[in-house]
Tab-separated table of C-alpha atoms and ligand atoms in Angstrom:
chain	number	residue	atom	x	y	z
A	146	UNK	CA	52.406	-45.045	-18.200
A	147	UNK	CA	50.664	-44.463	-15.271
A	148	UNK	CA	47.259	-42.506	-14.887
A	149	UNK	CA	46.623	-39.958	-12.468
A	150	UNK	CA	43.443	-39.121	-10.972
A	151	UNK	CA	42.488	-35.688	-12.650
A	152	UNK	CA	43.162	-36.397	-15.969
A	153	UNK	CA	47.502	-36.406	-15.977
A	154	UNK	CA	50.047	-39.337	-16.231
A	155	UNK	CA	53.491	-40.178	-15.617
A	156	UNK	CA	55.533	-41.702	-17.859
A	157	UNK	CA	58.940	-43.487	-17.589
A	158	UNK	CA	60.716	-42.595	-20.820
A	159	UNK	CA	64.248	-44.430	-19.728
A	160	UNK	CA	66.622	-44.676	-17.139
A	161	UNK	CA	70.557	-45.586	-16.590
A	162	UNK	CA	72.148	-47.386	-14.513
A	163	UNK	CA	70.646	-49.601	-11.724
A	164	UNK	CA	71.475	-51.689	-8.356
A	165	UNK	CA	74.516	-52.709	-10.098
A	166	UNK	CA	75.583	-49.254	-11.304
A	167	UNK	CA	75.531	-48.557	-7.850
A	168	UNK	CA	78.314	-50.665	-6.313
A	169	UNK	CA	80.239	-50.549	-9.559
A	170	UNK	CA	80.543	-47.012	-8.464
A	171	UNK	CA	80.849	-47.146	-4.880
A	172	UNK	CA	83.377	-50.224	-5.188
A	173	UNK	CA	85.987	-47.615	-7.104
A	174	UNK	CA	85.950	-45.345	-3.602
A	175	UNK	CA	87.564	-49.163	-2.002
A	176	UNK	CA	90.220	-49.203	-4.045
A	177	UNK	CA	92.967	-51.846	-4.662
A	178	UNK	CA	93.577	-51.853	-0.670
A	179	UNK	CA	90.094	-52.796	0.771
A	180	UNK	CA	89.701	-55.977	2.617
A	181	UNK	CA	85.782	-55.236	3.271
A	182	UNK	CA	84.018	-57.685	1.514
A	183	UNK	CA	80.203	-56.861	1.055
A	184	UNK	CA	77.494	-58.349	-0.666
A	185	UNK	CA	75.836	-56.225	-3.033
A	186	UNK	CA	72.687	-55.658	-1.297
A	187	UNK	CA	74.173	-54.714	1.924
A	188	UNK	CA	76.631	-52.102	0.319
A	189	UNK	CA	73.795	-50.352	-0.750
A	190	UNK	CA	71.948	-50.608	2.217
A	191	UNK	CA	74.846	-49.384	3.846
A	192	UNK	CA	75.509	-46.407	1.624
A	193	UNK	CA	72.093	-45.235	1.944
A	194	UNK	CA	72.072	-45.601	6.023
A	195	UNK	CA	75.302	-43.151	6.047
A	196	UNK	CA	74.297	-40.753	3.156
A	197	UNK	CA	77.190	-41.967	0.902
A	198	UNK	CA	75.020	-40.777	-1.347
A	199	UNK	CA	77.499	-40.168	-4.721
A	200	UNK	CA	77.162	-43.722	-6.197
A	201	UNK	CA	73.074	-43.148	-6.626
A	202	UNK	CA	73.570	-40.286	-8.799
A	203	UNK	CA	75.224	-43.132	-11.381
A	204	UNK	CA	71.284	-43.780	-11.837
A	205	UNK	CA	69.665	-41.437	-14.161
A	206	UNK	CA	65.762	-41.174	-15.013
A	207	UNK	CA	63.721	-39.525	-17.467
A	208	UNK	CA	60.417	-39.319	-17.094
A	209	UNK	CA	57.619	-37.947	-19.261
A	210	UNK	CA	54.788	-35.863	-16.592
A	211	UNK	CA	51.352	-34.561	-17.877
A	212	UNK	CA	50.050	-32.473	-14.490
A	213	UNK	CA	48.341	-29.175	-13.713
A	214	UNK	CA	50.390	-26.458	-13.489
A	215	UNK	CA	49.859	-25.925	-9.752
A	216	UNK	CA	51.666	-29.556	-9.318
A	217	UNK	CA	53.916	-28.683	-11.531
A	218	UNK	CA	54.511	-25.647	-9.724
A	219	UNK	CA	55.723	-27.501	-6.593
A	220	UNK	CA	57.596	-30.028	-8.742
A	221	UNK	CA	59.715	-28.146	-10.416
A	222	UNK	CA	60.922	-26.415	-6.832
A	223	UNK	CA	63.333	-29.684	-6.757
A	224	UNK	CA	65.938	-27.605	-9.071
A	225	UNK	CA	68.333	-30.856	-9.471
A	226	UNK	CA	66.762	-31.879	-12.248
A	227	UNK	CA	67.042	-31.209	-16.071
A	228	UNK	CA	63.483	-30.007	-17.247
A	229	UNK	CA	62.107	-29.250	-20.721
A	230	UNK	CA	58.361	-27.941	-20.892
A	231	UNK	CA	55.898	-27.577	-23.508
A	232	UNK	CA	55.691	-23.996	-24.657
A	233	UNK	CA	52.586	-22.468	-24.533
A	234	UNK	CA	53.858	-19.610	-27.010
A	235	UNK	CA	54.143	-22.306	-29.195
A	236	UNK	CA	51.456	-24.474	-28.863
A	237	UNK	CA	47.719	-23.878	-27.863
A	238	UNK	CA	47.279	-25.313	-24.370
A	239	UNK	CA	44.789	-28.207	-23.615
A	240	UNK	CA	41.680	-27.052	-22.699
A	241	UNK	CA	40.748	-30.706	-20.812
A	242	UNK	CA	41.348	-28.941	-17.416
A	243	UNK	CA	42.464	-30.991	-14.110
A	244	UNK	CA	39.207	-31.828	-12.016
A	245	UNK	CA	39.829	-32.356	-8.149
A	246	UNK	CA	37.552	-35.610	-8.009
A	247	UNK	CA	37.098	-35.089	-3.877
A	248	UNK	CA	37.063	-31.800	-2.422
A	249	UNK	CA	38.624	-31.342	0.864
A	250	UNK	CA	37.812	-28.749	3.479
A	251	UNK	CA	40.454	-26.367	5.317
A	252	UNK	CA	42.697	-27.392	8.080
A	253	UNK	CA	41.697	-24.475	10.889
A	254	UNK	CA	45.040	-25.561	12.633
A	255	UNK	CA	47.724	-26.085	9.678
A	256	UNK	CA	47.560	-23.612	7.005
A	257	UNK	CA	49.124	-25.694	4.335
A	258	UNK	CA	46.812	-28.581	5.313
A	259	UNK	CA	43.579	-29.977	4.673
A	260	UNK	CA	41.381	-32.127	6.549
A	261	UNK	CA	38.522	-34.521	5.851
A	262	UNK	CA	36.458	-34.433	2.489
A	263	UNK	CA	34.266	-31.261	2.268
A	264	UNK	CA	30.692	-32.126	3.787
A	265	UNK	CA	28.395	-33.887	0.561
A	266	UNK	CA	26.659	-30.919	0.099
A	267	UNK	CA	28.931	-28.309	-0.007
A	268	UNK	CA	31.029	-30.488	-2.559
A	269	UNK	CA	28.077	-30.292	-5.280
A	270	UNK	CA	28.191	-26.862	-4.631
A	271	UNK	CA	32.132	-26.870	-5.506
A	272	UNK	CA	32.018	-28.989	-8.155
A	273	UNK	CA	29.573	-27.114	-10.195
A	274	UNK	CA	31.237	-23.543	-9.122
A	275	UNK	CA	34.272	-25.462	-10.654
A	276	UNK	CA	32.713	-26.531	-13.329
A	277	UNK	CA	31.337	-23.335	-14.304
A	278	UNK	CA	34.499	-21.405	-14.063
A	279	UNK	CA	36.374	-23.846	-15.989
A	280	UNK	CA	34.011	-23.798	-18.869
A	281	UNK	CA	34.202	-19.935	-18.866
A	282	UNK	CA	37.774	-19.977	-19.216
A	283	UNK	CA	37.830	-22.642	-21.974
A	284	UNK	CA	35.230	-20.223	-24.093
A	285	UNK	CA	37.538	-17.050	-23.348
A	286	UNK	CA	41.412	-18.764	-24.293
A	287	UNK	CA	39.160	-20.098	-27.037
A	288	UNK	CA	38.009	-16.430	-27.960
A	289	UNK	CA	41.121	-14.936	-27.619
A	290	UNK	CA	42.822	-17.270	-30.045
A	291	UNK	CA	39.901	-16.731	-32.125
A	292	UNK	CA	39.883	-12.881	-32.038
A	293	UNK	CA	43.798	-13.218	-33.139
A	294	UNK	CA	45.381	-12.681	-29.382
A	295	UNK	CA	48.736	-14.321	-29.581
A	296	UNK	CA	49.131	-18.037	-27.767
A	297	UNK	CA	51.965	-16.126	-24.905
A	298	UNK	CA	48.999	-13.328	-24.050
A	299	UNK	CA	45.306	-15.640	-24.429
A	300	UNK	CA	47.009	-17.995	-21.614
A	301	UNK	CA	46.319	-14.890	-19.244
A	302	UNK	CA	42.901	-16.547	-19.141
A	303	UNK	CA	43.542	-20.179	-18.210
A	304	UNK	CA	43.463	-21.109	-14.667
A	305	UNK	CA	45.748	-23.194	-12.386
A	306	UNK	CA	44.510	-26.252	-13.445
A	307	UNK	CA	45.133	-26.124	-16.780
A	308	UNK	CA	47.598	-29.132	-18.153
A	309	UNK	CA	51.461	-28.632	-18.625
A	310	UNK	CA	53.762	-31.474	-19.536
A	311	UNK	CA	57.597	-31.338	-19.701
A	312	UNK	CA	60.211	-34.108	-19.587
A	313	UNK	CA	62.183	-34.348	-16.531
A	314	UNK	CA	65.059	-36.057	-15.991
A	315	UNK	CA	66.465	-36.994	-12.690
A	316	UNK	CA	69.487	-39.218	-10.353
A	317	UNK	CA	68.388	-41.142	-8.166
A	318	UNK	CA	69.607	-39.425	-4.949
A	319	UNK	CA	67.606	-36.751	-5.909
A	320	UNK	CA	64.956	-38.319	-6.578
A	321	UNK	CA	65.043	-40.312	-3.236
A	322	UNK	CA	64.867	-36.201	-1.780
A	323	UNK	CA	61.855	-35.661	-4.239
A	324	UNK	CA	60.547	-38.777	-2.711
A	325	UNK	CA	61.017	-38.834	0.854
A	326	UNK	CA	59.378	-34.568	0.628
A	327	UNK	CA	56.224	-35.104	-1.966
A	328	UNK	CA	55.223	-38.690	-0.218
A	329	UNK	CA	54.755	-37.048	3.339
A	330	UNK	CA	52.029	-36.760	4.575
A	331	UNK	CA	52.246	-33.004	4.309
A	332	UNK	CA	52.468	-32.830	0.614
A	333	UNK	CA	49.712	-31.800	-0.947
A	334	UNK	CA	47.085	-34.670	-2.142
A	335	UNK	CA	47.232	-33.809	-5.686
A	336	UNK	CA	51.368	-33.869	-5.635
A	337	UNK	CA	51.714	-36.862	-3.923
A	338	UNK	CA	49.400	-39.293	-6.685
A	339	UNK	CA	51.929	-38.231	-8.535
A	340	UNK	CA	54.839	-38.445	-6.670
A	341	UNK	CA	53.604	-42.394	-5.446
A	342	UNK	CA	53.323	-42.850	-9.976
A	343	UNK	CA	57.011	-42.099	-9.856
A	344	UNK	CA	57.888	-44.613	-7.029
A	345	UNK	CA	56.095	-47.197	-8.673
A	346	UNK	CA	57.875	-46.760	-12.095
A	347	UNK	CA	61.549	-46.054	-10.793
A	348	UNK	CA	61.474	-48.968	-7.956
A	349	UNK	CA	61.898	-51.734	-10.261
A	350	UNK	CA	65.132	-50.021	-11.902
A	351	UNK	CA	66.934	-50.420	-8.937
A	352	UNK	CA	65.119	-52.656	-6.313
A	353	UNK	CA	67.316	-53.049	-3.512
A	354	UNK	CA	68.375	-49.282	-3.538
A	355	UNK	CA	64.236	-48.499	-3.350
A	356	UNK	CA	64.492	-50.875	-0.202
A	357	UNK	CA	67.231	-49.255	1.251
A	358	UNK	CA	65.379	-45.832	0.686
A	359	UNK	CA	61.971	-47.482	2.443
A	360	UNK	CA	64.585	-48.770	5.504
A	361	UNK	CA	66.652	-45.347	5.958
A	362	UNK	CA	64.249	-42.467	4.756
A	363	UNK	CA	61.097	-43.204	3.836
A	364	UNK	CA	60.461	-44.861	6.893
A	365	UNK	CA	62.688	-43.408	9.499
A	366	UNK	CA	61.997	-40.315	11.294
A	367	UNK	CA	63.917	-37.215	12.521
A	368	UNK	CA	63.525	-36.222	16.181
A	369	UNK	CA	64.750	-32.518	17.800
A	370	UNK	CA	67.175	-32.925	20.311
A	371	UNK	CA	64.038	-32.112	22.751
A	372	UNK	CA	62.204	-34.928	21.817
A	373	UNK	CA	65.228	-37.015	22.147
A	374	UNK	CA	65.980	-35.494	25.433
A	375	UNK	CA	62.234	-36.110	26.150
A	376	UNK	CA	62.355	-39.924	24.753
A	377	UNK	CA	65.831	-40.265	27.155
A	378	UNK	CA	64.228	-39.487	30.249
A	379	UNK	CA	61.316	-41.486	30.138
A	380	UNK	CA	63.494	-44.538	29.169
A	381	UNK	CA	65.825	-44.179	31.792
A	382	UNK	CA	62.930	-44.249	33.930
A	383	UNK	CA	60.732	-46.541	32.642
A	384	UNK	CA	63.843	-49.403	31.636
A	385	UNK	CA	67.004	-48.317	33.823
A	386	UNK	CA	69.650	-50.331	32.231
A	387	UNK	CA	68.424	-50.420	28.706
A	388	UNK	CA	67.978	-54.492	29.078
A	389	UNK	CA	63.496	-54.154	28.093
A	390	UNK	CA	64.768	-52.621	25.240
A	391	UNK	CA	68.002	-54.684	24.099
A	392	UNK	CA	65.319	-57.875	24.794
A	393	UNK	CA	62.308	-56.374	22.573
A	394	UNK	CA	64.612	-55.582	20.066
A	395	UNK	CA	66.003	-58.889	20.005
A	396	UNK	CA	62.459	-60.277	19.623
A	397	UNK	CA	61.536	-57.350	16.210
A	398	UNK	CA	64.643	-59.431	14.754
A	399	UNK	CA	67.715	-57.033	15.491
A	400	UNK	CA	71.006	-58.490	14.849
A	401	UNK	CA	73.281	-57.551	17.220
A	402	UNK	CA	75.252	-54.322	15.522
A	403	UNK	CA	72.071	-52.722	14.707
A	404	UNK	CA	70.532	-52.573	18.858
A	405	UNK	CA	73.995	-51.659	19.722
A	406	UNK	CA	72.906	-48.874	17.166
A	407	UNK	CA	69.884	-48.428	18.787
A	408	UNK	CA	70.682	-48.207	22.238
A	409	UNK	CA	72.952	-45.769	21.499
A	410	UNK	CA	70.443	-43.673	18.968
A	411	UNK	CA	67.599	-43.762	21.882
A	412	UNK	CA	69.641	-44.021	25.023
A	413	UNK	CA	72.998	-41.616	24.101
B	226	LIG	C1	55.385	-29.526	2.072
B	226	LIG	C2	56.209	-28.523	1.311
B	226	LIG	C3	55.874	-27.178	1.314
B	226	LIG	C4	56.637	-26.237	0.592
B	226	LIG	N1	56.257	-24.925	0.596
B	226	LIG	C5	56.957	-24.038	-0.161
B	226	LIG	C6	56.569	-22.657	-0.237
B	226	LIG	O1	55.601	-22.253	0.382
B	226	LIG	N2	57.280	-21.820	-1.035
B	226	LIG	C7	58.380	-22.235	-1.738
B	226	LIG	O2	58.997	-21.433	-2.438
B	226	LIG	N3	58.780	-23.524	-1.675
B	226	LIG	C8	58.103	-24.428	-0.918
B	226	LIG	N4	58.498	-25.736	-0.882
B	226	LIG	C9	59.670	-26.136	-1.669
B	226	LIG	C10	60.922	-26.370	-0.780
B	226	LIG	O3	61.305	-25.203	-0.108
B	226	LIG	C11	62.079	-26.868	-1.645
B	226	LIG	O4	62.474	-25.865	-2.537
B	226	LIG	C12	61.696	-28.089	-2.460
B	226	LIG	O5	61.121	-29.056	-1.626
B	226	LIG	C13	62.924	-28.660	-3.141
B	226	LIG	O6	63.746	-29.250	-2.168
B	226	LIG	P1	65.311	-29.285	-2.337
B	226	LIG	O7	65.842	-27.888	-2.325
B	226	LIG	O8	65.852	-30.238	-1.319
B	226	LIG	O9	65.461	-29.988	-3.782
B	226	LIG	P2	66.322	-29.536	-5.029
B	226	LIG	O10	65.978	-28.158	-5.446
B	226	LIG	O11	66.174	-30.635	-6.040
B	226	LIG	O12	67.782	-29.516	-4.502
B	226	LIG	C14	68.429	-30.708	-4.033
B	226	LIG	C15	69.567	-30.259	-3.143
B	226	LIG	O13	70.498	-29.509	-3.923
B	226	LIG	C16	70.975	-28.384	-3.178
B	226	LIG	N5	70.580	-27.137	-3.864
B	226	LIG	C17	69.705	-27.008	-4.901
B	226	LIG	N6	69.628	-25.736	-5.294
B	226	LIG	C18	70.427	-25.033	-4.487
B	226	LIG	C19	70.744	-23.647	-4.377
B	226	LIG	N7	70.234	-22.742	-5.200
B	226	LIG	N8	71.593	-23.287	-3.411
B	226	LIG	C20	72.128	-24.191	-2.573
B	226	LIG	N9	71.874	-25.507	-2.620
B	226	LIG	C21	71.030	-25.927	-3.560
B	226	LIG	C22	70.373	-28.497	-1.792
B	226	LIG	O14	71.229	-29.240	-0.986
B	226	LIG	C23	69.113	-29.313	-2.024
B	226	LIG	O15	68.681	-30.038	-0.898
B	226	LIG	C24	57.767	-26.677	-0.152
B	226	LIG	C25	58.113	-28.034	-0.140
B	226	LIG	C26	57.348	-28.963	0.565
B	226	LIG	C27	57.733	-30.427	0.526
């Protein structure tokens, strides 16, 4: 299990499969016929580079998630998953609300985004507004309940960060998605802890594939075709023949195949 700041957790329940599941699988799309011998680690590699993404499904995870219901919210956009949530027509909800430890203030230029943490003062002033309406809401589910309201109508009180948790179970290629979109840096704050609690309990089922994922998506970037344009002309005029390039490549530790790869990525 792994804590949360806020309050939640994530919890590996149990997984299938693993690196080896992986070329199992991809080794039956060879056949009898192949004469490609690869090592395990660089099949994988390899399937991730190209998106021959089938053979990751093979690996399954379940995972056990206590979060607020606005993360959950956003989580449970990622609709390849199999989900089971508490029911809060069954059960009386938690009243031990999430608590944003560090307030952030308003990005004026992104309106998804935040910037740096809220100025000191105006965080007290936050909190305890928090605080406050938290404490009111805890009173009035507790008063509804209390009064006889049914558990599916006093929940009209609770606010968004009040606790859900719900089992949710998960390949690995879409989890890699889930991943490489909730560890951006334009996820929210509060979606990514969670999101980096999942990386840190799935990596070890399948190492190599997790590498392969840092290598090929987590750490690669997309560019529009005018920023490649863009990137294009300024090498062609800042290193004519592409030989700068091929040399500092060389030097980073590029075999051969891969700055014939990306010459032709950053050149055309
Ligand atoms: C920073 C950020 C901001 C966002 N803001 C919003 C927002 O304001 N409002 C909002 O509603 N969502 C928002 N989303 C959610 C986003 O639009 C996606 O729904 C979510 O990220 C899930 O991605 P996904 O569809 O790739 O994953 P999944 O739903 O897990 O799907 C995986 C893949 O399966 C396929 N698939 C799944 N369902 C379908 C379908 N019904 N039809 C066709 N193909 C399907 C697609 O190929 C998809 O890529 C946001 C996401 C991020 C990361």
């Amino acid at each position: 299990v792994i804590n949360v700041d806020g309050g939640g957790f994530v919890r590996l329940v149990d997984s299938m499969g693993g690196d080896a599941r992986i070329v199992q699988t991809a080794r039956v799309s060879y056949g009898d016929g192949t004469k490609t011998v690869r090592s395990d680690a660089q099949l994988i590699d390899y399937l991730v580079r190209h998106g021959h993404t089938s053979p990751l499904e093979q690996v399954v995870f379940t995972f056990h998630i206590k979060a607020p219901l606005f993360v959950a919210r956003q989580w449970l956009r990622h609709r390849m998953a199999r989900v089971n949530e508490i029911s809060a027509r069954y059960s009386e909800l938690p009243t031990d609300f999430h608590k944003v430890r560090e307030f952030r203030a308003q990005s004026n230029l992104n309106k998804q985004a935040t910037t740096a943490p809220l100025d000191y003062r105006l965080a007290v002033e936050a909190h305890a507004v928090r605080n406050v309406a938290q404490e009111s809401a805890k009173r009035a589910y507790s008063h509804m309940l209390g009064v006889g309201v049914a558990r599916e109508q006093a929940r009209d009180v609770l606010p968004a960060s009040v606790f859900t948790e719900f089992y949710w179970q998960m390949d690995l290629n879409n989890l890699f998605k889930f991943l490489s979109l909730r560890l951006a840096w334009n996820a929210q704050a509060e979606t990514r802890a969670y999101a980096e609690a999942v990386l840190e309990l799935a990596r070890p089922v399948a190492p190599v594939a997790f590498a392969a994922f840092d290598e090929h998506v987590r750490g690669a970037v997309t560019l529009s075709a005018t920023e490649v344009r863009a990137l294009r002309k300024f090498l062609q005029a800042t290193d004519r023949d592409g030989a700068q390039l091929d040399s500092f490549a060389h030097s980073e530790g590029l075999r051969e195949s891969r700055r014939r790869e990306l010459t032709r990525k950053v050149r055309g």
